[in-house]
Amino acid sequence: MPAEILVLGGGVGGSRTANLLARQLPAGSARVRVVDATGLHVYQPGFLYLAFGQANGGWLARDLRSLLRRDVGLIVDRARRIDTDAKVVHLEQEGPVGYDHLVIATGSHLDHASVPGLTQGAHGFYSLKDAERLREELRAFQGGTVIVGIAGMPYKCPPAPVEFVLLLEEYLRKRGVRDRTTIKFLSPLNRVFTIESASQMVAPIFEQKGIELHTFVNIESVDPDKRQVLSLEGETFDYDLAVLVPPHRGADVITASGLGDRGGWLPTDRHSLRVEGVDDVYAIGDCTDLPISKSGSTAHYEAHPIVEQIVAAVEGRAPEPKKARYEGQVMCFFEMGDRKATIIRFDYDHPPGPPKPSVVWHLAKWGFNRAYWYFVPRGIF
Ligand SMILES: Cc1cc2nc3c(=O)[nH]c(=O)nc-3n(C[C@H](O)[C@H](O)[C@H](O)COP(=O)(O)OP(=O)(O)OC[C@H]3O[C@@H](n4cnc5c(N)ncnc54)[C@H](O)[C@@H]3O)c2cc1C
């Protein structure tokens, strides 16, 4: 009997893992299927450009089927509950589906409702819909106070709000409304964002570009009528335009299955990426509780050790220790505005030392944006 391998979620982690598995497993030894709630694969880093009219929605979302190998099955359905004792996933339409090996790749989900007033009072760029709405708002913006902030930790792609504010500064300057605009960046931390070396690089750039940095601001609520952002620390920030990153949560299916922590994140072994306390279940990408960036690049690297462990199990051999171990690798390009960018590379043992911003990394990021569809979800690069 071929082994049944089920991958929940067809985003970066899920599509890449499924394609790599199908390529590496001996013919006829297993059936690999992906379950995805939408049947679409979305390139989320593009939301950043969409907000400034530099990308369109069609470029950012593709039919998931077109990114999966022919020998990977696709079920477009929503997983409702995982029964790890019976090794069954309950799908909304199809009902129970059994597995021998399960990979959970259900990403992170925006929880606008957990901050009172956020939905009514603030814009965002963390979903396709929000980024499209923000693009229209920015086109019409004629000056005032703009607040860019983070309304809850953890959130995916820690550099993205910083990239956004730097691109916003350039956008407003080029539109001729910068001198009528005050830009404030609200960070819940004691620095710009999570990565210390990159924050040290960014702080003087903020100063030079006249972006106000407000640290230790934990956003509690938004008052859409008074146009104010209120913090847990008792501060009030008036705004004409607020762009906030909503708090994130793990997928409902994780909580409904009793597998997650309070935030709905899966307790995951940092090297093997096995979900702790259950057999034959792996977690990849945003859905883990690992203390590293929730980013596509994290999912990209995590796919390989998971694939090695599952292929070894199907082949009845021990996994190759080096190949089966995730070392915390992450690599992200980081836009700095004015056609400059840097790159952040690190792992569990080596903190990042980003190089001086340059046009080279900006071009590399754009090259990657284009090449993504051909290589990353397909597991080719
Ligand atoms: C504005 C922005 C900029 C970013 N920039 C970068 C960047 O420059 N570099 C970088 O590396 N990362 C970046 N990211 C982060 C990156 O997009 C995510 O971290 C990455 O997509 C996570 O991959 P994933 O596979 O875990 O989840 P996702 O890609 O989000 O995929 C999850 C999939 O699971 C499916 N799903 C969810 N629940 C269920 C269910 N119950 N049943 C079935 N299917 C389900 C969804 O439909 C979805 O297809 C950015 C994100 C944003 C929002």
Short mmCIF file of C-alpha atoms and ligand atoms in Angstrom, two decimals:
data_model
loop_
_atom_site.label_atom_id
_atom_site.label_comp_id
_atom_site.label_asym_id
_atom_site.label_seq_id
_atom_site.Cartn_x
_atom_site.Cartn_y
_atom_site.Cartn_z
CA MET A 1 0.00 0.00 0.00
CA PRO A 2 1.41 3.41 -0.89
CA ALA A 3 1.89 5.74 2.08
CA GLU A 4 -0.69 8.52 2.41
CA ILE A 5 0.93 11.95 2.77
CA LEU A 6 -1.35 14.89 3.42
CA VAL A 7 -0.22 18.52 3.33
CA LEU A 8 -2.62 21.06 4.85
CA GLY A 9 -2.23 24.42 3.11
CA GLY A 10 -0.88 25.24 -0.36
CA GLY A 11 1.05 28.41 0.44
CA VAL A 12 4.84 28.69 0.40
CA GLY A 13 5.52 25.85 2.83
CA GLY A 14 2.79 23.48 1.67
CA SER A 15 3.29 23.70 -2.10
CA ARG A 16 7.07 23.50 -1.83
CA THR A 17 6.98 20.49 0.51
CA ALA A 18 4.44 18.61 -1.63
CA ASN A 19 6.40 19.15 -4.85
CA LEU A 20 9.72 18.17 -3.25
CA LEU A 21 8.16 15.04 -1.74
CA ALA A 22 6.66 13.94 -5.05
CA ARG A 23 10.01 14.45 -6.77
CA GLN A 24 12.06 12.54 -4.20
CA LEU A 25 9.77 9.63 -3.27
CA PRO A 26 10.27 6.37 -5.21
CA ALA A 27 7.54 5.93 -7.84
CA GLY A 28 4.44 4.23 -6.46
CA SER A 29 5.64 4.39 -2.84
CA ALA A 30 3.29 7.15 -1.71
CA ARG A 31 0.37 9.38 -2.62
CA VAL A 32 0.96 13.09 -1.92
CA ARG A 33 -2.09 15.35 -1.62
CA VAL A 34 -2.48 19.01 -0.73
CA VAL A 35 -5.62 20.34 0.96
CA ASP A 36 -6.13 24.06 0.50
CA ALA A 37 -9.14 26.15 1.49
CA THR A 38 -8.95 28.51 -1.50
CA GLY A 39 -7.15 26.66 -4.31
CA LEU A 40 -5.13 29.85 -4.82
CA HIS A 41 -1.48 30.51 -4.07
CA VAL A 42 -0.80 34.10 -3.04
CA TYR A 43 2.59 35.85 -3.18
CA GLN A 44 2.17 38.03 -0.09
CA PRO A 45 5.44 40.04 -0.33
CA GLY A 46 3.85 41.69 -3.36
CA PHE A 47 1.20 43.38 -1.14
CA LEU A 48 3.88 45.92 -0.26
CA TYR A 49 4.15 47.04 -3.90
CA LEU A 50 0.42 46.75 -4.53
CA ALA A 51 -0.26 49.48 -1.95
CA PHE A 52 1.92 51.87 -3.98
CA GLY A 53 0.47 50.89 -7.37
CA GLN A 54 3.64 49.00 -8.40
CA ALA A 55 1.96 45.58 -8.68
CA ASN A 56 -1.52 44.28 -9.39
CA GLY A 57 -3.62 41.55 -7.80
CA GLY A 58 -3.42 39.31 -10.91
CA TRP A 59 0.36 39.16 -10.59
CA LEU A 60 0.07 38.14 -6.92
CA ALA A 61 -2.41 35.25 -6.92
CA ARG A 62 -2.26 32.11 -9.07
CA ASP A 63 -4.19 28.90 -9.41
CA LEU A 64 -2.51 26.49 -6.99
CA ARG A 65 -3.05 23.55 -9.39
CA SER A 66 -0.74 25.21 -11.91
CA LEU A 67 2.11 25.24 -9.33
CA LEU A 68 1.83 21.60 -8.27
CA ARG A 69 3.39 18.66 -10.08
CA ARG A 70 0.93 16.44 -11.92
CA ASP A 71 1.54 13.61 -9.45
CA VAL A 72 0.50 15.80 -6.47
CA GLY A 73 -3.23 15.66 -5.77
CA LEU A 74 -5.15 18.80 -4.81
CA ILE A 75 -8.29 18.92 -2.68
CA VAL A 76 -9.85 22.37 -2.51
CA ASP A 77 -11.53 22.20 0.87
CA ARG A 78 -11.15 23.53 4.39
CA ALA A 79 -9.67 21.35 7.15
CA ARG A 80 -11.87 21.64 10.24
CA ARG A 81 -10.30 19.22 12.72
CA ILE A 82 -7.26 16.98 12.99
CA ASP A 83 -7.54 13.76 14.97
CA THR A 84 -3.94 12.75 15.59
CA ASP A 85 -4.95 9.51 17.42
CA ALA A 86 -7.01 8.21 14.49
CA LYS A 87 -4.63 9.90 11.96
CA VAL A 88 -7.55 11.54 10.22
CA VAL A 89 -8.23 15.12 9.06
CA HIS A 90 -11.88 16.16 8.87
CA LEU A 91 -12.59 18.34 5.84
CA GLU A 92 -15.60 20.61 5.53
CA GLN A 93 -16.95 19.07 2.27
CA GLU A 94 -15.13 15.77 1.79
CA GLY A 95 -15.36 14.55 5.40
CA PRO A 96 -12.60 12.38 6.96
CA VAL A 97 -9.32 11.83 5.09
CA GLY A 98 -6.69 9.52 6.57
CA TYR A 99 -2.91 10.03 6.56
CA ASP A 100 0.32 8.24 7.45
CA HIS A 101 2.34 11.49 7.45
CA LEU A 102 0.81 14.93 7.91
CA VAL A 103 2.44 18.31 7.18
CA ILE A 104 0.60 21.33 8.61
CA ALA A 105 1.24 24.48 6.58
CA THR A 106 -1.83 26.56 7.36
CA GLY A 107 0.00 29.89 7.78
CA SER A 108 -0.97 32.77 10.03
CA HIS A 109 -4.28 34.62 10.07
CA LEU A 110 -5.11 38.25 10.67
CA ASP A 111 -7.18 38.95 13.75
CA HIS A 112 -8.48 42.50 13.12
CA ALA A 113 -11.31 42.05 15.63
CA SER A 114 -8.99 41.66 18.63
CA VAL A 115 -8.13 45.39 18.56
CA PRO A 116 -11.28 47.50 19.10
CA GLY A 117 -11.78 50.03 16.29
CA LEU A 118 -8.99 48.67 14.08
CA THR A 119 -11.29 47.45 11.29
CA GLN A 120 -13.21 50.73 11.13
CA GLY A 121 -10.36 53.14 11.79
CA ALA A 122 -7.21 51.74 10.21
CA HIS A 123 -5.93 50.64 6.84
CA GLY A 124 -3.48 47.81 6.23
CA PHE A 125 -1.41 46.06 3.59
CA TYR A 126 -1.29 42.53 5.03
CA SER A 127 -4.04 41.11 2.79
CA LEU A 128 -4.80 41.55 -0.90
CA LYS A 129 -8.08 43.32 -0.12
CA ASP A 130 -6.53 45.66 2.45
CA ALA A 131 -3.60 46.54 0.17
CA GLU A 132 -5.95 47.35 -2.72
CA ARG A 133 -8.08 49.59 -0.48
CA LEU A 134 -4.97 51.32 0.87
CA ARG A 135 -3.71 51.98 -2.67
CA GLU A 136 -6.87 54.03 -3.36
CA GLU A 137 -6.53 55.88 -0.04
CA LEU A 138 -2.88 56.72 -0.73
CA ARG A 139 -3.69 58.00 -4.22
CA ALA A 140 -6.16 60.46 -2.72
CA PHE A 141 -4.00 61.43 0.30
CA GLN A 142 -3.21 65.14 0.39
CA GLY A 143 -1.11 65.38 3.56
CA GLY A 144 -1.55 65.19 7.34
CA THR A 145 -0.32 62.75 9.97
CA VAL A 146 0.27 59.14 8.95
CA ILE A 147 0.72 56.49 11.62
CA VAL A 148 2.33 53.17 10.69
CA GLY A 149 2.33 50.64 13.48
CA ILE A 150 2.25 47.07 14.69
CA ALA A 151 -0.84 46.12 16.66
CA GLY A 152 0.32 42.77 18.02
CA MET A 153 3.21 40.32 18.21
CA PRO A 154 4.11 38.01 16.60
CA TYR A 155 3.45 39.14 13.02
CA LYS A 156 4.73 37.77 9.74
CA CYS A 157 7.68 39.28 7.89
CA PRO A 158 9.04 41.54 10.65
CA PRO A 159 10.78 43.91 8.19
CA ALA A 160 7.60 44.55 6.12
CA PRO A 161 6.17 47.48 8.18
CA VAL A 162 9.62 49.15 8.11
CA GLU A 163 9.88 48.60 4.35
CA PHE A 164 6.37 50.02 4.01
CA VAL A 165 7.15 53.23 5.91
CA LEU A 166 10.36 53.82 3.93
CA LEU A 167 8.58 53.25 0.60
CA LEU A 168 5.74 55.48 1.83
CA GLU A 169 8.16 58.31 2.58
CA GLU A 170 9.55 58.07 -0.96
CA TYR A 171 6.04 57.78 -2.48
CA LEU A 172 4.76 60.90 -0.70
CA ARG A 173 7.92 62.83 -1.62
CA LYS A 174 7.50 61.92 -5.29
CA ARG A 175 3.82 62.89 -5.17
CA GLY A 176 4.78 66.29 -3.71
CA VAL A 177 2.89 65.88 -0.41
CA ARG A 178 5.77 64.88 1.86
CA ASP A 179 6.33 68.42 3.22
CA ARG A 180 2.67 68.48 4.30
CA THR A 181 2.94 65.09 6.02
CA THR A 182 4.20 63.91 9.41
CA ILE A 183 5.09 60.20 9.47
CA LYS A 184 5.15 58.32 12.78
CA PHE A 185 6.26 54.72 13.19
CA LEU A 186 4.94 52.95 16.32
CA SER A 187 6.92 49.93 17.50
CA PRO A 188 5.97 47.74 20.48
CA LEU A 189 9.69 47.12 21.10
CA ASN A 190 12.56 49.30 22.32
CA ARG A 191 13.78 49.58 18.70
CA VAL A 192 12.41 49.70 15.16
CA PHE A 193 11.71 45.95 14.91
CA THR A 194 12.75 42.53 16.13
CA ILE A 195 16.20 42.21 14.49
CA GLU A 196 18.66 44.35 16.44
CA SER A 197 21.43 44.81 13.83
CA ALA A 198 18.93 45.80 11.13
CA SER A 199 17.18 48.16 13.57
CA GLN A 200 20.51 49.87 14.22
CA MET A 201 20.92 50.33 10.48
CA VAL A 202 17.38 51.66 10.01
CA ALA A 203 17.22 54.15 12.94
CA PRO A 204 19.56 56.76 11.34
CA ILE A 205 17.75 56.37 8.00
CA PHE A 206 14.47 57.19 9.78
CA GLU A 207 16.14 60.24 11.28
CA GLN A 208 17.56 61.37 7.96
CA LYS A 209 14.15 60.96 6.25
CA GLY A 210 12.26 62.65 9.08
CA ILE A 211 10.28 59.57 10.13
CA GLU A 212 9.44 59.77 13.84
CA LEU A 213 10.14 56.56 15.75
CA HIS A 214 7.98 55.90 18.85
CA THR A 215 9.11 52.84 20.82
CA PHE A 216 7.33 50.75 23.49
CA VAL A 217 3.92 51.51 21.98
CA ASN A 218 1.54 48.59 22.47
CA ILE A 219 -1.56 49.48 20.51
CA GLU A 220 -4.69 48.84 22.55
CA SER A 221 -7.45 50.34 20.40
CA VAL A 222 -8.31 52.72 17.59
CA ASP A 223 -10.95 55.43 17.88
CA PRO A 224 -12.26 55.84 14.31
CA ASP A 225 -14.41 58.89 15.20
CA LYS A 226 -11.67 60.90 16.90
CA ARG A 227 -9.04 59.41 14.56
CA GLN A 228 -6.78 58.36 17.39
CA VAL A 229 -4.60 55.33 18.09
CA LEU A 230 -4.49 54.53 21.83
CA SER A 231 -1.74 52.56 23.54
CA LEU A 232 -1.69 50.30 26.61
CA GLU A 233 0.92 52.70 28.02
CA GLY A 234 -1.67 55.51 28.00
CA GLU A 235 -0.45 57.44 24.96
CA THR A 236 -2.75 58.89 22.30
CA PHE A 237 -1.68 59.41 18.67
CA ASP A 238 -3.84 61.57 16.40
CA TYR A 239 -3.87 60.55 12.75
CA ASP A 240 -5.27 61.41 9.36
CA LEU A 241 -4.27 58.00 8.00
CA ALA A 242 -3.44 54.96 10.15
CA VAL A 243 -1.79 51.91 8.59
CA LEU A 244 -1.60 49.11 11.13
CA VAL A 245 -0.47 45.49 11.05
CA PRO A 246 -3.24 43.52 12.78
CA PRO A 247 -2.44 40.87 15.42
CA HIS A 248 -1.88 37.39 13.95
CA ARG A 249 -3.18 33.98 15.05
CA GLY A 250 -2.67 30.39 13.97
CA ALA A 251 -5.39 28.73 11.86
CA ASP A 252 -8.72 27.82 13.51
CA VAL A 253 -8.19 24.16 12.65
CA ILE A 254 -5.19 24.06 15.01
CA THR A 255 -7.17 25.43 17.94
CA ALA A 256 -10.22 23.26 17.11
CA SER A 257 -7.96 20.19 17.20
CA GLY A 258 -6.50 21.08 20.61
CA LEU A 259 -3.01 21.18 19.11
CA GLY A 260 -2.02 24.83 19.51
CA ASP A 261 -0.92 27.21 22.23
CA ARG A 262 -2.93 30.32 23.24
CA GLY A 263 -2.13 32.04 19.95
CA GLY A 264 -3.05 28.96 17.91
CA TRP A 265 0.64 28.24 17.09
CA LEU A 266 1.88 24.65 16.97
CA PRO A 267 4.49 23.56 19.54
CA THR A 268 7.26 22.51 17.17
CA ASP A 269 10.70 20.98 17.64
CA ARG A 270 13.19 23.59 16.41
CA HIS A 271 15.34 21.12 14.49
CA SER A 272 13.11 18.23 13.36
CA LEU A 273 10.00 20.44 12.87
CA ARG A 274 7.86 17.65 14.31
CA VAL A 275 4.80 18.79 16.22
CA GLU A 276 5.54 17.97 19.82
CA GLY A 277 3.60 15.17 21.51
CA VAL A 278 2.08 13.61 18.39
CA ASP A 279 3.37 11.06 15.83
CA ASP A 280 4.09 11.69 12.16
CA VAL A 281 2.95 15.32 12.14
CA TYR A 282 5.22 18.17 10.99
CA ALA A 283 4.70 21.94 11.04
CA ILE A 284 6.14 24.37 8.52
CA GLY A 285 6.06 28.12 7.97
CA ASP A 286 4.03 30.63 9.92
CA CYS A 287 1.99 28.05 11.89
CA THR A 288 4.87 26.98 14.19
CA ASP A 289 5.64 28.49 17.61
CA LEU A 290 9.36 28.81 16.74
CA PRO A 291 11.00 32.04 17.92
CA ILE A 292 12.17 33.00 14.41
CA SER A 293 10.71 35.18 11.66
CA LYS A 294 7.39 34.07 10.27
CA SER A 295 8.41 34.43 6.65
CA GLY A 296 8.21 32.70 3.31
CA SER A 297 11.95 32.23 3.41
CA THR A 298 11.69 30.36 6.72
CA ALA A 299 9.13 28.00 5.14
CA HIS A 300 11.38 27.67 2.07
CA TYR A 301 14.27 26.29 4.14
CA GLU A 302 12.09 24.26 6.51
CA ALA A 303 10.70 22.15 3.66
CA HIS A 304 13.97 20.25 3.15
CA PRO A 305 14.39 18.59 6.58
CA ILE A 306 10.71 17.64 6.64
CA VAL A 307 10.96 16.06 3.18
CA GLU A 308 14.09 14.10 4.16
CA GLN A 309 12.38 12.68 7.26
CA ILE A 310 9.22 11.63 5.40
CA VAL A 311 11.10 10.15 2.43
CA ALA A 312 13.35 8.19 4.82
CA ALA A 313 10.29 6.85 6.69
CA VAL A 314 8.62 5.76 3.43
CA GLU A 315 11.85 4.12 2.22
CA GLY A 316 12.29 2.39 5.59
CA ARG A 317 15.71 3.91 6.34
CA ALA A 318 17.11 6.33 8.91
CA PRO A 319 17.09 9.98 7.79
CA GLU A 320 20.46 11.53 6.96
CA PRO A 321 21.12 13.54 10.15
CA LYS A 322 22.41 16.71 8.45
CA LYS A 323 19.68 16.83 5.83
CA ALA A 324 16.96 16.17 8.38
CA ARG A 325 17.88 19.06 10.70
CA TYR A 326 16.61 22.63 10.37
CA GLU A 327 19.19 25.12 11.67
CA GLY A 328 16.97 28.21 11.68
CA GLN A 329 17.99 29.55 8.26
CA VAL A 330 16.17 32.71 7.09
CA MET A 331 17.04 35.06 4.21
CA CYS A 332 15.06 38.18 3.31
CA PHE A 333 15.62 41.17 1.06
CA PHE A 334 14.74 44.41 2.82
CA GLU A 335 13.57 47.49 0.84
CA MET A 336 14.93 50.80 2.15
CA GLY A 337 13.33 53.21 -0.34
CA ASP A 338 14.96 55.25 -3.13
CA ARG A 339 15.81 52.04 -5.03
CA LYS A 340 18.03 50.72 -2.26
CA ALA A 341 17.72 47.53 -0.23
CA THR A 342 19.75 45.26 2.01
CA ILE A 343 19.64 41.55 2.77
CA ILE A 344 19.12 39.80 6.09
CA ARG A 345 20.55 36.31 6.47
CA PHE A 346 20.79 34.39 9.72
CA ASP A 347 20.22 31.11 11.50
CA TYR A 348 19.86 29.92 15.10
CA ASP A 349 23.59 30.40 15.77
CA HIS A 350 24.51 33.32 13.52
CA PRO A 351 22.75 36.68 13.92
CA PRO A 352 22.38 38.83 10.79
CA GLY A 353 24.89 41.48 9.76
CA PRO A 354 23.08 43.26 6.93
CA PRO A 355 25.29 44.93 4.30
CA LYS A 356 25.03 48.66 3.52
CA PRO A 357 21.83 49.38 1.54
CA SER A 358 22.49 49.41 -2.20
CA VAL A 359 20.74 49.25 -5.55
CA VAL A 360 22.13 45.74 -6.02
CA TRP A 361 19.92 44.27 -3.30
CA HIS A 362 16.94 46.26 -4.55
CA LEU A 363 17.38 44.71 -8.00
CA ALA A 364 17.90 41.31 -6.40
CA LYS A 365 14.57 41.67 -4.58
CA TRP A 366 12.77 42.54 -7.80
CA GLY A 367 14.49 39.66 -9.57
CA PHE A 368 13.32 37.35 -6.80
CA ASN A 369 9.75 38.73 -7.01
CA ARG A 370 9.68 37.71 -10.68
CA ALA A 371 11.50 34.39 -10.30
CA TYR A 372 9.44 33.30 -7.28
CA TRP A 373 6.66 31.62 -9.29
CA TYR A 374 9.04 29.45 -11.28
CA PHE A 375 11.22 28.24 -8.43
CA VAL A 376 9.96 28.55 -4.86
CA PRO A 377 6.51 26.86 -4.73
CA ARG A 378 7.67 24.31 -7.32
CA GLY A 379 10.63 23.37 -5.11
CA ILE A 380 13.13 23.89 -7.93
CA PHE A 381 15.45 26.42 -6.25
C1 LIG B 1 3.07 42.44 3.29
C2 LIG B 1 3.86 41.18 3.44
C3 LIG B 1 5.19 41.16 3.01
C4 LIG B 1 5.94 40.00 3.14
N1 LIG B 1 7.23 39.99 2.69
C5 LIG B 1 7.97 38.87 2.79
C6 LIG B 1 9.30 38.82 2.30
O1 LIG B 1 9.81 39.80 1.74
N2 LIG B 1 10.00 37.68 2.45
C7 LIG B 1 9.47 36.58 3.05
O2 LIG B 1 10.16 35.57 3.16
N3 LIG B 1 8.21 36.58 3.55
C8 LIG B 1 7.45 37.69 3.43
N4 LIG B 1 6.14 37.70 3.89
C9 LIG B 1 5.64 36.57 4.71
C10 LIG B 1 5.23 35.35 3.88
O3 LIG B 1 4.33 35.69 2.86
C11 LIG B 1 4.60 34.31 4.80
O4 LIG B 1 5.40 34.16 5.93
C12 LIG B 1 4.48 32.98 4.06
O5 LIG B 1 3.50 33.08 3.06
C13 LIG B 1 4.13 31.85 5.03
O6 LIG B 1 4.02 30.66 4.31
P1 LIG B 1 3.06 29.51 4.87
O7 LIG B 1 3.17 28.39 3.91
O8 LIG B 1 3.34 29.25 6.29
O9 LIG B 1 1.60 30.15 4.84
P2 LIG B 1 0.80 30.81 3.64
O10 LIG B 1 1.68 31.09 2.49
O11 LIG B 1 0.04 31.93 4.24
O12 LIG B 1 -0.21 29.66 3.18
C14 LIG B 1 -1.17 29.12 4.05
C15 LIG B 1 -2.17 28.35 3.20
O13 LIG B 1 -2.98 27.56 4.07
C16 LIG B 1 -4.30 27.57 3.60
N5 LIG B 1 -5.17 27.26 4.76
C17 LIG B 1 -5.27 27.94 5.91
N6 LIG B 1 -6.13 27.33 6.75
C18 LIG B 1 -6.56 26.22 6.09
C19 LIG B 1 -7.45 25.18 6.43
N7 LIG B 1 -8.09 25.14 7.62
N8 LIG B 1 -7.69 24.20 5.52
C20 LIG B 1 -7.06 24.23 4.31
N9 LIG B 1 -6.21 25.19 3.95
C21 LIG B 1 -5.95 26.17 4.83
C22 LIG B 1 -4.50 28.97 3.04
O14 LIG B 1 -5.54 28.97 2.08
C23 LIG B 1 -3.12 29.24 2.41
O15 LIG B 1 -3.10 28.88 1.05
C24 LIG B 1 5.35 38.84 3.74
C25 LIG B 1 4.02 38.86 4.15
C26 LIG B 1 3.28 40.01 4.00
C27 LIG B 1 1.83 40.02 4.44
#
